[in-house]
XYZ file of C-alpha atoms in Angstrom:
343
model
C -141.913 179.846 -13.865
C -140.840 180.639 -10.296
C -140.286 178.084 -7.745
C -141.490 179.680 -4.080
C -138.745 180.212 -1.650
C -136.531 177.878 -3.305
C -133.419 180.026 -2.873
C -133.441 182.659 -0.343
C -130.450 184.846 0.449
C -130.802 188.124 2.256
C -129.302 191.267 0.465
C -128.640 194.171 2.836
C -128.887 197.584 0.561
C -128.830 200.836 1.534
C -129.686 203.861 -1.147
C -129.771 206.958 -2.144
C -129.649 209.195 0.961
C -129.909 213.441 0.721
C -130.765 215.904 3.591
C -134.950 216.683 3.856
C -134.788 220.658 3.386
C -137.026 222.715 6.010
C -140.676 222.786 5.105
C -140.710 226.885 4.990
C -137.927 226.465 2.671
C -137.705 224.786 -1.663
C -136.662 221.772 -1.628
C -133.716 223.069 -4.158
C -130.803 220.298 -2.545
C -129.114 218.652 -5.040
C -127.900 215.454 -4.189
C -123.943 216.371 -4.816
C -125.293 219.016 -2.084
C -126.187 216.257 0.698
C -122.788 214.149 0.178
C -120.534 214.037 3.565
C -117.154 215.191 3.966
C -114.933 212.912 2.702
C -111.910 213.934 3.926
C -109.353 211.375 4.995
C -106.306 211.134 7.235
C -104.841 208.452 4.354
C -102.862 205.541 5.246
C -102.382 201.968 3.655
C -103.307 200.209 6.770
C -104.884 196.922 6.457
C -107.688 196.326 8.576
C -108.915 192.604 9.852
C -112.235 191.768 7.983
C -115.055 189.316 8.835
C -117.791 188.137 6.467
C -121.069 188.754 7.671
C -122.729 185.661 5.197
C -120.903 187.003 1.884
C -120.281 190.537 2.912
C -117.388 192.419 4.115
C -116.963 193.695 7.796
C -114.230 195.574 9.098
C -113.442 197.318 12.602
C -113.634 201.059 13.040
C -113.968 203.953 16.062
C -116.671 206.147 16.787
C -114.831 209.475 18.348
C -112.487 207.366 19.689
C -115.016 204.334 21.241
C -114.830 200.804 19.501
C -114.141 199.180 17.848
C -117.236 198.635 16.626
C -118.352 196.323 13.376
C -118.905 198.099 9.961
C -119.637 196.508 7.090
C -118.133 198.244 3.934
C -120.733 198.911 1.391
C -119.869 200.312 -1.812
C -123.538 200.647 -2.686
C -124.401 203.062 -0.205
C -123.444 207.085 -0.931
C -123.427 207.185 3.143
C -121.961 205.710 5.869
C -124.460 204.271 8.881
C -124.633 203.879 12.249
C -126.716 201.171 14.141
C -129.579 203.337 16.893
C -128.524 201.195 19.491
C -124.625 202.394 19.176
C -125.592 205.970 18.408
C -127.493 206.272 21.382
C -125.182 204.345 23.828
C -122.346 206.817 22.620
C -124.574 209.642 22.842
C -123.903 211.126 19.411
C -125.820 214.634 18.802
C -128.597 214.879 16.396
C -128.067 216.183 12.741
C -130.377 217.008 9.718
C -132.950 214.454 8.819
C -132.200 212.684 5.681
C -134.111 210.490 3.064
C -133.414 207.037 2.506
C -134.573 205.454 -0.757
C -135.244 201.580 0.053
C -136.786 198.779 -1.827
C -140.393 199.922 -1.173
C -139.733 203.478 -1.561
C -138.671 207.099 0.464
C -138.520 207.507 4.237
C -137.231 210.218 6.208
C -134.389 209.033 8.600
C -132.812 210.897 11.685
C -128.891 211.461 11.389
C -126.528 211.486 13.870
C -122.816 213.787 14.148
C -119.709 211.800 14.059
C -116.562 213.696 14.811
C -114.330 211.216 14.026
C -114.785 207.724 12.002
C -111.309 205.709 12.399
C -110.995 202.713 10.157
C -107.589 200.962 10.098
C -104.937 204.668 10.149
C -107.775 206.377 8.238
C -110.738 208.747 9.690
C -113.230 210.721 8.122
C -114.225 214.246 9.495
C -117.620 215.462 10.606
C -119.881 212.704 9.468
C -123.439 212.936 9.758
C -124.886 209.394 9.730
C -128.394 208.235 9.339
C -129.482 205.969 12.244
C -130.627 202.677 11.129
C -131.466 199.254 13.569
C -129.049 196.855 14.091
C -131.163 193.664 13.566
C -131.618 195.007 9.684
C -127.992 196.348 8.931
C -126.744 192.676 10.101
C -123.773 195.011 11.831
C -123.379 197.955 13.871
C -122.947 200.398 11.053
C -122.004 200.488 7.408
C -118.872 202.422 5.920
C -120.341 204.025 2.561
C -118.777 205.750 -0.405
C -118.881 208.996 1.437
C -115.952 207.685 3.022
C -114.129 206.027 -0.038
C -114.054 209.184 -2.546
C -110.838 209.647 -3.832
C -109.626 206.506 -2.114
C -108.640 202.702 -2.902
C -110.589 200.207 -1.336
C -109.282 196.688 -1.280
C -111.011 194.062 -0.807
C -108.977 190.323 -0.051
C -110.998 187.870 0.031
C -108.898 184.979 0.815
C -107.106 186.718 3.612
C -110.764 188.359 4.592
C -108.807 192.093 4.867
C -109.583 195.177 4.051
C -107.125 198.103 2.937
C -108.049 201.492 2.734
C -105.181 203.512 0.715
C -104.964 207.111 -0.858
C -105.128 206.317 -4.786
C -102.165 208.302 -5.824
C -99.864 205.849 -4.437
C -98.713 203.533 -6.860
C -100.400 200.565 -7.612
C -98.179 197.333 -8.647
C -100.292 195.023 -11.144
C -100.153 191.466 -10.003
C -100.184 188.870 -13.195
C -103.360 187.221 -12.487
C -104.954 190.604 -12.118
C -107.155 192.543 -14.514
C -108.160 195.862 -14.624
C -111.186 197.881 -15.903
C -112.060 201.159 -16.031
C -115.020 202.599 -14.951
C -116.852 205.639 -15.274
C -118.093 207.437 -12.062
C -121.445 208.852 -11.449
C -122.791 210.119 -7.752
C -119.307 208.906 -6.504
C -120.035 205.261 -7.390
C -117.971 203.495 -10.058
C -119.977 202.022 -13.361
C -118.133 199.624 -15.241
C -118.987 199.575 -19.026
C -116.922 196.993 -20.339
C -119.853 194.264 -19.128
C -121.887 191.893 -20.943
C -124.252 189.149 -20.839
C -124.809 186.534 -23.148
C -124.542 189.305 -26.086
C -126.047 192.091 -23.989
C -124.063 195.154 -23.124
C -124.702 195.573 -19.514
C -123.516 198.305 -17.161
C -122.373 196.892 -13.637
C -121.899 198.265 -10.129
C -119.558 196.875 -7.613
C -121.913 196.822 -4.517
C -120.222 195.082 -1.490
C -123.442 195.737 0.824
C -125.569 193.094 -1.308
C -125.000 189.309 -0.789
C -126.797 188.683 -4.310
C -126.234 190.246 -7.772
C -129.415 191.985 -9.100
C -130.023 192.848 -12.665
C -132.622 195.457 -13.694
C -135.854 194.437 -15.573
C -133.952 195.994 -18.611
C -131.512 193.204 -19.179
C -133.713 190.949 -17.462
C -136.086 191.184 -20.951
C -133.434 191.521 -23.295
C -131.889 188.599 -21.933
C -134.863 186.720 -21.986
C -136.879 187.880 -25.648
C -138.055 184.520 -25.952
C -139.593 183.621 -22.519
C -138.425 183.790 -19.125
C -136.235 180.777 -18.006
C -136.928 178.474 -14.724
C -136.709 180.784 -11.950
C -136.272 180.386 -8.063
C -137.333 183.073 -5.841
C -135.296 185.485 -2.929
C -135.710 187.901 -0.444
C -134.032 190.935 -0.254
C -134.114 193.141 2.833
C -132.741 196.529 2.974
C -131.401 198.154 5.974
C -134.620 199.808 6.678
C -136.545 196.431 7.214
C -138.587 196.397 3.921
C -138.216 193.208 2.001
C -139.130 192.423 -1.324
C -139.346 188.838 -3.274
C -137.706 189.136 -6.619
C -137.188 186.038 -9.167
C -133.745 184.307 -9.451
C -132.558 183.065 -12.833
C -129.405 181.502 -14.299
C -127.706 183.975 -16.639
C -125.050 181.458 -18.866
C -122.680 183.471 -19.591
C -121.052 187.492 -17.871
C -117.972 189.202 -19.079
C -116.447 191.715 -17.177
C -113.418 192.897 -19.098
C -111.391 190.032 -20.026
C -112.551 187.989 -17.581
C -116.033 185.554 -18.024
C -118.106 184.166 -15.360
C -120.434 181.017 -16.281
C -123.937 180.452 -14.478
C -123.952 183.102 -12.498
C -127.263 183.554 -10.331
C -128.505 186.950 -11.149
C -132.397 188.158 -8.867
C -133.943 190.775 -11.151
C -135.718 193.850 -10.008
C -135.881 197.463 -10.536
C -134.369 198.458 -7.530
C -133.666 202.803 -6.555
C -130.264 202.230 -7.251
C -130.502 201.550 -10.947
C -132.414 204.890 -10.996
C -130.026 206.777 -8.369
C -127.231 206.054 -10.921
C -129.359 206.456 -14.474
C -129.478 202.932 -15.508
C -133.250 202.334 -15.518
C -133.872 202.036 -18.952
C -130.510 200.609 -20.031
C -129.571 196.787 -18.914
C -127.927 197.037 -16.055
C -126.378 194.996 -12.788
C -125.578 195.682 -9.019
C -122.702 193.105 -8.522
C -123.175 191.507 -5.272
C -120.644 189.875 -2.712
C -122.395 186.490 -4.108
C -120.239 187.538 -7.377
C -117.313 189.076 -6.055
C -116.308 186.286 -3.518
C -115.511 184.207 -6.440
C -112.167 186.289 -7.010
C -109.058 186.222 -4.855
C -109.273 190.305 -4.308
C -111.232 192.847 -5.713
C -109.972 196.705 -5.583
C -111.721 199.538 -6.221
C -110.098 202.468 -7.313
C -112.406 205.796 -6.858
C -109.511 208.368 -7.790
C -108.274 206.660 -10.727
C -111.789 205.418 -11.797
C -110.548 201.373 -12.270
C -111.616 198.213 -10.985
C -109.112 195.494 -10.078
C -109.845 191.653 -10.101
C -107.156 189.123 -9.106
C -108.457 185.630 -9.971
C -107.745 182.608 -7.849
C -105.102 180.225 -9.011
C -106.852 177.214 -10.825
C -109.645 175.383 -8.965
C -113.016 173.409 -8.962
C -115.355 176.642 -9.746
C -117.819 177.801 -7.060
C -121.303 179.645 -7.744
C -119.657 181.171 -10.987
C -117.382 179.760 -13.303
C -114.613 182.196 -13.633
C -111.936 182.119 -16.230
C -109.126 184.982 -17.692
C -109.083 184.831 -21.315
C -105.693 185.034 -23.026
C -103.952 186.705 -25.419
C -104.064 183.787 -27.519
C -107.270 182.356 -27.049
C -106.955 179.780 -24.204
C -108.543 180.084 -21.238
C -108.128 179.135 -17.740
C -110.475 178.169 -15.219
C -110.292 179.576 -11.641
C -112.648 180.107 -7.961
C -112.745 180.743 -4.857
C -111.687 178.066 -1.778
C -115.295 177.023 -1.614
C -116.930 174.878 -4.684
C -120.451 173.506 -5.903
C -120.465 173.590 -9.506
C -117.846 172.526 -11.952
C -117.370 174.523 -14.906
C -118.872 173.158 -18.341
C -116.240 174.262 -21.355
């Protein structure tokens, strides 16, 4: 059963984007084809962050002009500019692209950016698909495209950002565990996932405010009838919305860590396609999720995921515990709490 409207968070998500060939020519682009330049100028800088709701916003220059507000989205394979800034700065037209959004393909105008600063890093000659500012909830988004062969860090007690190249060292913290991942378009799939006794394949997506399963896992979850549901609304940064139902999934393990009553929307959304996972349970792991650890750092070059937990705590939306060696367990969150944790 769904309850109407009883939850409603808005998830910003941008997709799949390649370059619409000419009509007089085959449309032969593969999508490895329509990826940006990704080169960097690399430093460890740590830029100031804001949340926009649950989401992660950071500073940056536009040839120089700013700073403006990006928000850094890890599920988008491009970075974005809002119309309002690209035409203000008078940016010069590129190729039309195609977005793939919740209610299907559209053809977008792009924009040339010489130079994208953010923190002591800039990405060459990027050409950015033009998107409204009331439906990217910021001026622009900073996507993959930007993060290849990078480390993005994400501190969500501090709310900064770091942007670092990945061959400098990393020192493991403690409370921190790390997964590896396998990488597909550029994004990062973690494998080591499950829920309840489902294998599940996850993708860290810092553009979404809510975690979204796929209707895979959402049936092999729930073989013996669906559980009390509440509905949401996503919106993706091209304005379409979609209602999708809202469950409590008991139990997620991510590595050695597990998360208890985590609230999981399910819908078979162009990213689960994009990156193959259609047919195979499957989860977009939202800011919702993520905001319940003390940093999360994704590694593109190395192909790991980092999670530092929170020292112990009342849990928030998830319950979130490291599992030891041993056996025990302790119980950890973020600053901000609602429900305890049930051992």
């Amino acid at each position: 059963m769904v309850a109407p409207s009883a939850l409603v968070p808005v998830a910003l998500l941008l997709f799949a984007a390649q370059e619409v060939p000419p009509a007089q020519r085959a449309p032969t682009i593969r999508p490895e084809e329509a990826t940006l330049d990704d080169t960097l100028e690399v430093t460890g800088d740590s830029v100031a962050g804001a949340q926009v709701e649950t989401r992660m916003a950071v500073d940056v220059t536009v040839d120089g002009h700013g700073p403006y507000r990006f928000v850094v989205d890890s599920g988008a394979d491009r970075s974005v500019i809002g119309g309002a800034l690209a035409m203000q700065l008078r940016l010069p037209a590129g190729p039309m692209v195609t977005l793939h959004g919740v209610a299907g393909a559209s053809p977008r105008a792009t924009v040339r950016i010489a130079r994208l600063g953010i923190g002591g890093s800039v990405v060459a000659d990027v050409a950015a698909p033009t998107l409204p500012e009331r439906y990217l909830g910021a001026q622009g988004l900073v996507g993959i495209d930007a993060l290849r062969g990078q480390r993005l860090r994400l501190d969500f007690e501090t709310q900064a950002i770091t942007i670092e190249d990945t061959r400098q060292p990393v020192t493991t913290q403690a409370d921190e565990i790390v997964v590896t991942a396998r990488r597909s378009g550029g994004q990062l799939i973690l494998t080591q996932a499950r829920a309840g006794t489902i294998g599940v394949r996850a993708v860290v997506d810092t553009g979404s405010q809510i975690t979204v399963g796929n209707l895979a896992l959402r049936d092999a979850l729930f073989r013996r009838g669906l559980p009390p549901m509440v509905s949401a609304t996503l919106v993706s940064v091209t304005g379409e919305a979609m209602t999708v139902p809202v469950a409590i999934v008991p139990e997620l393990r991510i590595g050695g860590i597990v998360m208890r009553g985590v609230r999981v929307g399910f819908a078979d959304l162009p990213p689960f396609r994009l990156f193959g996972l259609r047919d195979r349970p499957a989860m977009l792991l939202g800011t919702d999720l993520m905001g319940s650890f003390r940093r999360v750092s994704l590694d593109f070059g190395a192909k790991k995921v980092r999670f530092q937990l929170y020292r112990c705590r009342t849990i928030a939306s998830a319950a979130v515990r490291r599992m030891r060696d041993e056996g025990a367990a302790t119980d950890c969150s973020p600053p901000r709490g609602s429900t305890p944790d049930a051992k």
